[in-house]
PDB file of C-alpha atoms and ligand atoms in Angstrom:
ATOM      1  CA  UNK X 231      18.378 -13.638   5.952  1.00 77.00           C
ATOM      2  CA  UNK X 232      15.864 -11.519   3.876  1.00 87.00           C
ATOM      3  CA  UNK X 233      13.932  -8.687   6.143  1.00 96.00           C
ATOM      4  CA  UNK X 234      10.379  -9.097   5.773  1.00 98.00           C
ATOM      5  CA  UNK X 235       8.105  -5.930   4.634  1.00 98.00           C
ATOM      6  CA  UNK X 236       4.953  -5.941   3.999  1.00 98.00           C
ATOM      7  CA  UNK X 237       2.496  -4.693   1.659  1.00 99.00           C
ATOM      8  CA  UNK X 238      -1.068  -3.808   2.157  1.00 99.00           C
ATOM      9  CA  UNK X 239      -3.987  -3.639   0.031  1.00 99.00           C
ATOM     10  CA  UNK X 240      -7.532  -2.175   0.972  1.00 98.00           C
ATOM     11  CA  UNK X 241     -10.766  -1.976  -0.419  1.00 98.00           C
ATOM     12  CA  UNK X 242     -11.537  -2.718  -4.083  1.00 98.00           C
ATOM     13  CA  UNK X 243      -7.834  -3.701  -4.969  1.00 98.00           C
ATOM     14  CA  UNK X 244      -9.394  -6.980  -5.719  1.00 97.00           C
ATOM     15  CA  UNK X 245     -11.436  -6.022  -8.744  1.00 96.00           C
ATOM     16  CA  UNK X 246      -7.881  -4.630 -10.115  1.00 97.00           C
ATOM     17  CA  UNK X 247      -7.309  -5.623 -13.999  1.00 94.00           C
ATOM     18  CA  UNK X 248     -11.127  -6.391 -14.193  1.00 91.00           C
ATOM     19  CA  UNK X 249     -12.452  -2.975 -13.874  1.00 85.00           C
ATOM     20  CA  UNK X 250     -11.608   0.801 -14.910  1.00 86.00           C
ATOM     21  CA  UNK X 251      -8.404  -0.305 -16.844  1.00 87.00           C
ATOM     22  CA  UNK X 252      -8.046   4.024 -17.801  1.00 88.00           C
ATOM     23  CA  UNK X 253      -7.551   4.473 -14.799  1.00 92.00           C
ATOM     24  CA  UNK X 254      -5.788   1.659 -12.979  1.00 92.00           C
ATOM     25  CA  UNK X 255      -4.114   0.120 -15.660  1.00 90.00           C
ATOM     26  CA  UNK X 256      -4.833  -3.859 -16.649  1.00 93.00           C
ATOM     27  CA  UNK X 257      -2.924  -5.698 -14.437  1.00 97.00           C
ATOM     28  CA  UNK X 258      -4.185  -7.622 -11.813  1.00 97.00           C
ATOM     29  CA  UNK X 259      -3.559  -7.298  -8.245  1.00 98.00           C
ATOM     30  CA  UNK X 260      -1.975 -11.127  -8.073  1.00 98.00           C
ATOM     31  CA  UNK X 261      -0.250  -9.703 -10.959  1.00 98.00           C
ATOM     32  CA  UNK X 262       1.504  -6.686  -8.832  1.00 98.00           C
ATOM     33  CA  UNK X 263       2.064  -8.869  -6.118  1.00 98.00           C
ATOM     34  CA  UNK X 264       4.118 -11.122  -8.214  1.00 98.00           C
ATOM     35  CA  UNK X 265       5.742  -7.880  -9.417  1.00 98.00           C
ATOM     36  CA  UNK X 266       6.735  -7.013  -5.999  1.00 98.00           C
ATOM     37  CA  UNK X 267       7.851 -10.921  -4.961  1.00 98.00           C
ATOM     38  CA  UNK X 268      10.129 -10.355  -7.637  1.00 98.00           C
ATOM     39  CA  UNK X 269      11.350  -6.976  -6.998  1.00 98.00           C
ATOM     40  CA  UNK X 270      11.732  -7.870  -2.999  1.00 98.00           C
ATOM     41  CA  UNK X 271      13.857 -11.097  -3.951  1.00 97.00           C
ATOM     42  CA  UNK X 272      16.386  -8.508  -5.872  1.00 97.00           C
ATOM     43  CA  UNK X 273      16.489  -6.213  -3.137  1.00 98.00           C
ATOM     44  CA  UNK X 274      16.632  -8.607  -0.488  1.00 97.00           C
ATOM     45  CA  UNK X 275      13.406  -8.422   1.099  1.00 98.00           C
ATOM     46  CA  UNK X 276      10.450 -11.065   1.704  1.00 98.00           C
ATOM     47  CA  UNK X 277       7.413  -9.573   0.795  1.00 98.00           C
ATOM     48  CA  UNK X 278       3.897 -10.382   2.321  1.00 98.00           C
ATOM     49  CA  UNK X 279       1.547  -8.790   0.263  1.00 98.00           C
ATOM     50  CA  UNK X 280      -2.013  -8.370   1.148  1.00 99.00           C
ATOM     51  CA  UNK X 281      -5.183  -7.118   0.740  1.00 99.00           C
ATOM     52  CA  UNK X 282      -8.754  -6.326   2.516  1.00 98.00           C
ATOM     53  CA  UNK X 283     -11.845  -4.664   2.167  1.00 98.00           C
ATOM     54  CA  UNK X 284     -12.446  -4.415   5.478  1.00 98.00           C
ATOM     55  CA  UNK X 285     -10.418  -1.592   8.077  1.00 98.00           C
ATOM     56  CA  UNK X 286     -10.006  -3.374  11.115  1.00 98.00           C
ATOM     57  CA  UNK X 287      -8.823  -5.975   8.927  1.00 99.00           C
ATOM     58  CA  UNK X 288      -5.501  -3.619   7.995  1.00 99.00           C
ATOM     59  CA  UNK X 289      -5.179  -2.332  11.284  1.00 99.00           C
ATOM     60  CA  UNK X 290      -4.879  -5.758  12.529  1.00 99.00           C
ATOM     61  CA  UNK X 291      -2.699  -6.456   9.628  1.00 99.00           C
ATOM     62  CA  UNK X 292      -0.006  -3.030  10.675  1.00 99.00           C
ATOM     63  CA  UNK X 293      -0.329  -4.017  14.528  1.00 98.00           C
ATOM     64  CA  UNK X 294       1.104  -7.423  12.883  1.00 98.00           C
ATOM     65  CA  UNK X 295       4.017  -5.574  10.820  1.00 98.00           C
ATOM     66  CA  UNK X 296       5.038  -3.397  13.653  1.00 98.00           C
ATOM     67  CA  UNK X 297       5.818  -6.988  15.450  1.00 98.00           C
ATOM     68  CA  UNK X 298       7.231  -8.792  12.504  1.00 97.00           C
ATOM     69  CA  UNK X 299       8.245  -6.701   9.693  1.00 98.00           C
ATOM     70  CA  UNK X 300      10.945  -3.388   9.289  1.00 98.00           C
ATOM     71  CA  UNK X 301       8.441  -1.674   6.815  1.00 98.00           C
ATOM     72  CA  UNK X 302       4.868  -1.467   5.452  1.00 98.00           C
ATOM     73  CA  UNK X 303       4.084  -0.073   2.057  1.00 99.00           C
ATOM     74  CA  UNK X 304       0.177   0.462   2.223  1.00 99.00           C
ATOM     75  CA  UNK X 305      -2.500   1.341  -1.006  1.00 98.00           C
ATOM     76  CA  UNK X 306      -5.387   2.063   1.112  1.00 99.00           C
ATOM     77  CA  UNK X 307      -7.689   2.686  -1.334  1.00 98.00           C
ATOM     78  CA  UNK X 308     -10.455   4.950  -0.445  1.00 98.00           C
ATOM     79  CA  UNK X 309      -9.632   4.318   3.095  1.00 99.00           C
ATOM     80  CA  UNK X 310      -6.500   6.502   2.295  1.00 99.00           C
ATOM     81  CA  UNK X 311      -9.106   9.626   2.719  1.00 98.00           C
ATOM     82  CA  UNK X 312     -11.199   8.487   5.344  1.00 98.00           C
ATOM     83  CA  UNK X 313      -9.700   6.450   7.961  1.00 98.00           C
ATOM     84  CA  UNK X 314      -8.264   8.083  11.102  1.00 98.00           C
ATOM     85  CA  UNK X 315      -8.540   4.494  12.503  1.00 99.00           C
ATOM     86  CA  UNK X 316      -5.037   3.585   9.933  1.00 99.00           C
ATOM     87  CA  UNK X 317      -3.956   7.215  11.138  1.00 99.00           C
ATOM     88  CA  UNK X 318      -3.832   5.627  14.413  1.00 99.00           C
ATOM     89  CA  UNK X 319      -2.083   2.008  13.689  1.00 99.00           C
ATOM     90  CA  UNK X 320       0.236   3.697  11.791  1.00 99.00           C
ATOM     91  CA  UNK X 321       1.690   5.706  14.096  1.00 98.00           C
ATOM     92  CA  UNK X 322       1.399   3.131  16.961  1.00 98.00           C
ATOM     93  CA  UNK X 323       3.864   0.864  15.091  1.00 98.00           C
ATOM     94  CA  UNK X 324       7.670   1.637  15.468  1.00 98.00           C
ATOM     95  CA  UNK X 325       8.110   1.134  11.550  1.00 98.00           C
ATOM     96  CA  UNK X 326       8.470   3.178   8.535  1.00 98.00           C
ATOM     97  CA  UNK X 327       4.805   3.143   6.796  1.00 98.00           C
ATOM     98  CA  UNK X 328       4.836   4.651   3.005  1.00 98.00           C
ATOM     99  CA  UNK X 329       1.797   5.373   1.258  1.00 99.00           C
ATOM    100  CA  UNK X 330       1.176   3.980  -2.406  1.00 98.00           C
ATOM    101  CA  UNK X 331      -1.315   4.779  -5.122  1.00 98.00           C
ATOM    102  CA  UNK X 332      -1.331   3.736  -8.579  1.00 97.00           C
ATOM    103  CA  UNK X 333      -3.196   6.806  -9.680  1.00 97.00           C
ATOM    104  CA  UNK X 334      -2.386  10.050  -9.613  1.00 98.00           C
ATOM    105  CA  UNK X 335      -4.748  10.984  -6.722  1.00 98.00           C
ATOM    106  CA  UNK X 336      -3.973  14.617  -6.774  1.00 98.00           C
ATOM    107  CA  UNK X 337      -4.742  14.575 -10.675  1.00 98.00           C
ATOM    108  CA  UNK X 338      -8.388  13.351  -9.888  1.00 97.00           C
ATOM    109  CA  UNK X 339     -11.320  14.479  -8.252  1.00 98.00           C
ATOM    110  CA  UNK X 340     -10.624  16.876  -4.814  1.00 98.00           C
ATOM    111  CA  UNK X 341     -12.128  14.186  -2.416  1.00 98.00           C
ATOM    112  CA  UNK X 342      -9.029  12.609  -3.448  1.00 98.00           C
ATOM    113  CA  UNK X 343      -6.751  14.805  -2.947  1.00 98.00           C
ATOM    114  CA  UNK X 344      -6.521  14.730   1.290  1.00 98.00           C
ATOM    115  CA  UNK X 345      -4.947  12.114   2.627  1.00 98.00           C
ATOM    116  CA  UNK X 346      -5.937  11.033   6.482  1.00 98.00           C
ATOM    117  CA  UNK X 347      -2.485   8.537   6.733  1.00 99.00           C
ATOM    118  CA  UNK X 348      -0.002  10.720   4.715  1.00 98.00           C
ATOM    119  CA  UNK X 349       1.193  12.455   8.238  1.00 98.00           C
ATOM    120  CA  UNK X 350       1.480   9.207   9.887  1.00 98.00           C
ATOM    121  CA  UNK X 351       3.518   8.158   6.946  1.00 98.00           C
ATOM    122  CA  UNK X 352       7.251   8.098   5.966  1.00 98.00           C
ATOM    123  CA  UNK X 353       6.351   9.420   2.836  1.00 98.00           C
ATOM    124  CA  UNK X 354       4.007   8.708  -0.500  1.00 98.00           C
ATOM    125  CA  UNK X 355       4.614   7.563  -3.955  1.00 98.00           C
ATOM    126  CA  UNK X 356       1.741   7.399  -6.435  1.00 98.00           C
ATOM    127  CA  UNK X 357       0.678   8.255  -9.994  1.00 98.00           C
ATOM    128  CA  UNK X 358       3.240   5.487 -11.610  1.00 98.00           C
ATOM    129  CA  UNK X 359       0.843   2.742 -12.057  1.00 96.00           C
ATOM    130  CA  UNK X 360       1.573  -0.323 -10.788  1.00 97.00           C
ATOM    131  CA  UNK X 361       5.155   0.374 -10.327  1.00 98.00           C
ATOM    132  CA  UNK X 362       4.593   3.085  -7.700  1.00 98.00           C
ATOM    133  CA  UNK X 363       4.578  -0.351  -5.390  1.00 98.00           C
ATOM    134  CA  UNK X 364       8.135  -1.245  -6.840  1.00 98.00           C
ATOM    135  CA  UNK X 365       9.158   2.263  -5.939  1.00 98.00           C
ATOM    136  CA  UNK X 366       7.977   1.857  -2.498  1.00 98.00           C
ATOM    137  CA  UNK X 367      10.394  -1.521  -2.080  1.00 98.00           C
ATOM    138  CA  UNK X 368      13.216   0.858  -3.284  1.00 98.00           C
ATOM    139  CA  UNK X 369      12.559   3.351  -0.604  1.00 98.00           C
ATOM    140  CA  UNK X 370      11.792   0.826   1.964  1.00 98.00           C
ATOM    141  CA  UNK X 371      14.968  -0.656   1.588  1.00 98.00           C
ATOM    142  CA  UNK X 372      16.681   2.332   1.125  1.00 98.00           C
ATOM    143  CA  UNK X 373      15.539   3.496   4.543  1.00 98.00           C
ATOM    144  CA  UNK X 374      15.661  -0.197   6.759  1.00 97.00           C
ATOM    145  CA  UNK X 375      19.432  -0.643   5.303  1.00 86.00           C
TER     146      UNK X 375
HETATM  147  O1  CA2 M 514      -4.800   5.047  -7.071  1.00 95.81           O
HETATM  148  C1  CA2 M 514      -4.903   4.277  -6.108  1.00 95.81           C
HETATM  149  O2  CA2 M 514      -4.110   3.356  -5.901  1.00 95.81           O
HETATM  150  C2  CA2 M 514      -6.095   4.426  -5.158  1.00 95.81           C
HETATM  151  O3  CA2 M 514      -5.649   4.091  -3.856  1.00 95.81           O
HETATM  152  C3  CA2 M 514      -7.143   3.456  -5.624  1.00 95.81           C
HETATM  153  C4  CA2 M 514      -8.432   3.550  -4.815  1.00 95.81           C
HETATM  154  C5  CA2 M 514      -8.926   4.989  -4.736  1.00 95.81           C
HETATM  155  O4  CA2 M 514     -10.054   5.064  -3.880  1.00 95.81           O
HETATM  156  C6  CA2 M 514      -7.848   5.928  -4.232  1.00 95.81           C
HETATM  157  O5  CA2 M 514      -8.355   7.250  -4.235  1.00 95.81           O
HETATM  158  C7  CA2 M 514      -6.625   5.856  -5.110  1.00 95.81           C
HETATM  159  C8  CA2 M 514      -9.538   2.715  -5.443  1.00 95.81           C
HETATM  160  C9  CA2 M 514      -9.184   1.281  -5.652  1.00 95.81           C
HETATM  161  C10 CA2 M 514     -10.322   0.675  -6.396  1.00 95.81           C
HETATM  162  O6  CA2 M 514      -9.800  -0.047  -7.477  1.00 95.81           O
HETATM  163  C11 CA2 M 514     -10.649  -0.432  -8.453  1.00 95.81           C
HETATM  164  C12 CA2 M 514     -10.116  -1.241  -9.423  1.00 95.81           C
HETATM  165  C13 CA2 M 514     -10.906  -1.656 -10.455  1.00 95.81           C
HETATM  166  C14 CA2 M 514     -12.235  -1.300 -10.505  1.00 95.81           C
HETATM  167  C15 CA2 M 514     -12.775  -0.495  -9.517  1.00 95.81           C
HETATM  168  C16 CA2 M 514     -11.974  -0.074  -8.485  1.00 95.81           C
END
């Protein structure tokens, strides 16, 4: 049977493929998460991929993992910089928890450039474009095996 991991979206990940191609690339965010459905079926692993614009939302949504999953990967978004609240879930759950960004955060402006969940994390992929998520399946299941 396939381990489930899931993978978390926050704010703005919506308007992916629609918006700011430069920087995020054109795909769509259904288009990643078919990317990663994909990827996880290779690898083994049922991926629930998700995404809110709203915090308690994606704490609600690791609480949920660290009961029914082995591993989160989690874009953030601009919560990434902000939120001790995800600080918090993520180290309340007993799972690993990697951080993804498409961009190159440390490339781009300095608000950017702290993360508040990268302690609480395993550890963080990003600047690949969309496949810094199919990275983050690789590592997951590298480290759950
Ligand atoms: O590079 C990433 O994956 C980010 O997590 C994306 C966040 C940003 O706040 C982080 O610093 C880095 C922003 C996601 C917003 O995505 C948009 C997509 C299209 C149009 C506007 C925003």
């Amino acid at each position: 049977m396939s381990k489930t991991v899931f993978v978390l979206n926050g704010p703005n990940l919506n308007m992916l493929g629609k918006r700011e191609p430069g920087i995020y690339g054109g795909k769509t965010l259904k288009d990643i998460e078919n990317d990663c459905v994909a990827m996880g079926r290779d690898l083994g692993l049922a991926v629930d991929f998700r995404q809110s614009n709203h915090e308690g939302v994606l704490v609600d949504w690791l609480h949920e993992a660290g009961e029914n999953a082995v591993g989160v990967a989690i874009n953030a978004g601009a919560y990434t910089h902000t939120s001790l609240a995800l600080h918090d879930a993520i180290r309340a759950i007993p799972i690993p928890v990697i951080e993804v960004h498409i961009s190159n955060v440390h490339a781009r402006e300095a608000f950017r450039h702290h993360s508040m969940i990268a302690p609480a994390c395993k550890g963080v992929i990003c600047g690949f474009g969309p496949t810094s998520y199919v990275l983050a399946l690789h590592a997951l299941k590298s480290i759950t095996d």
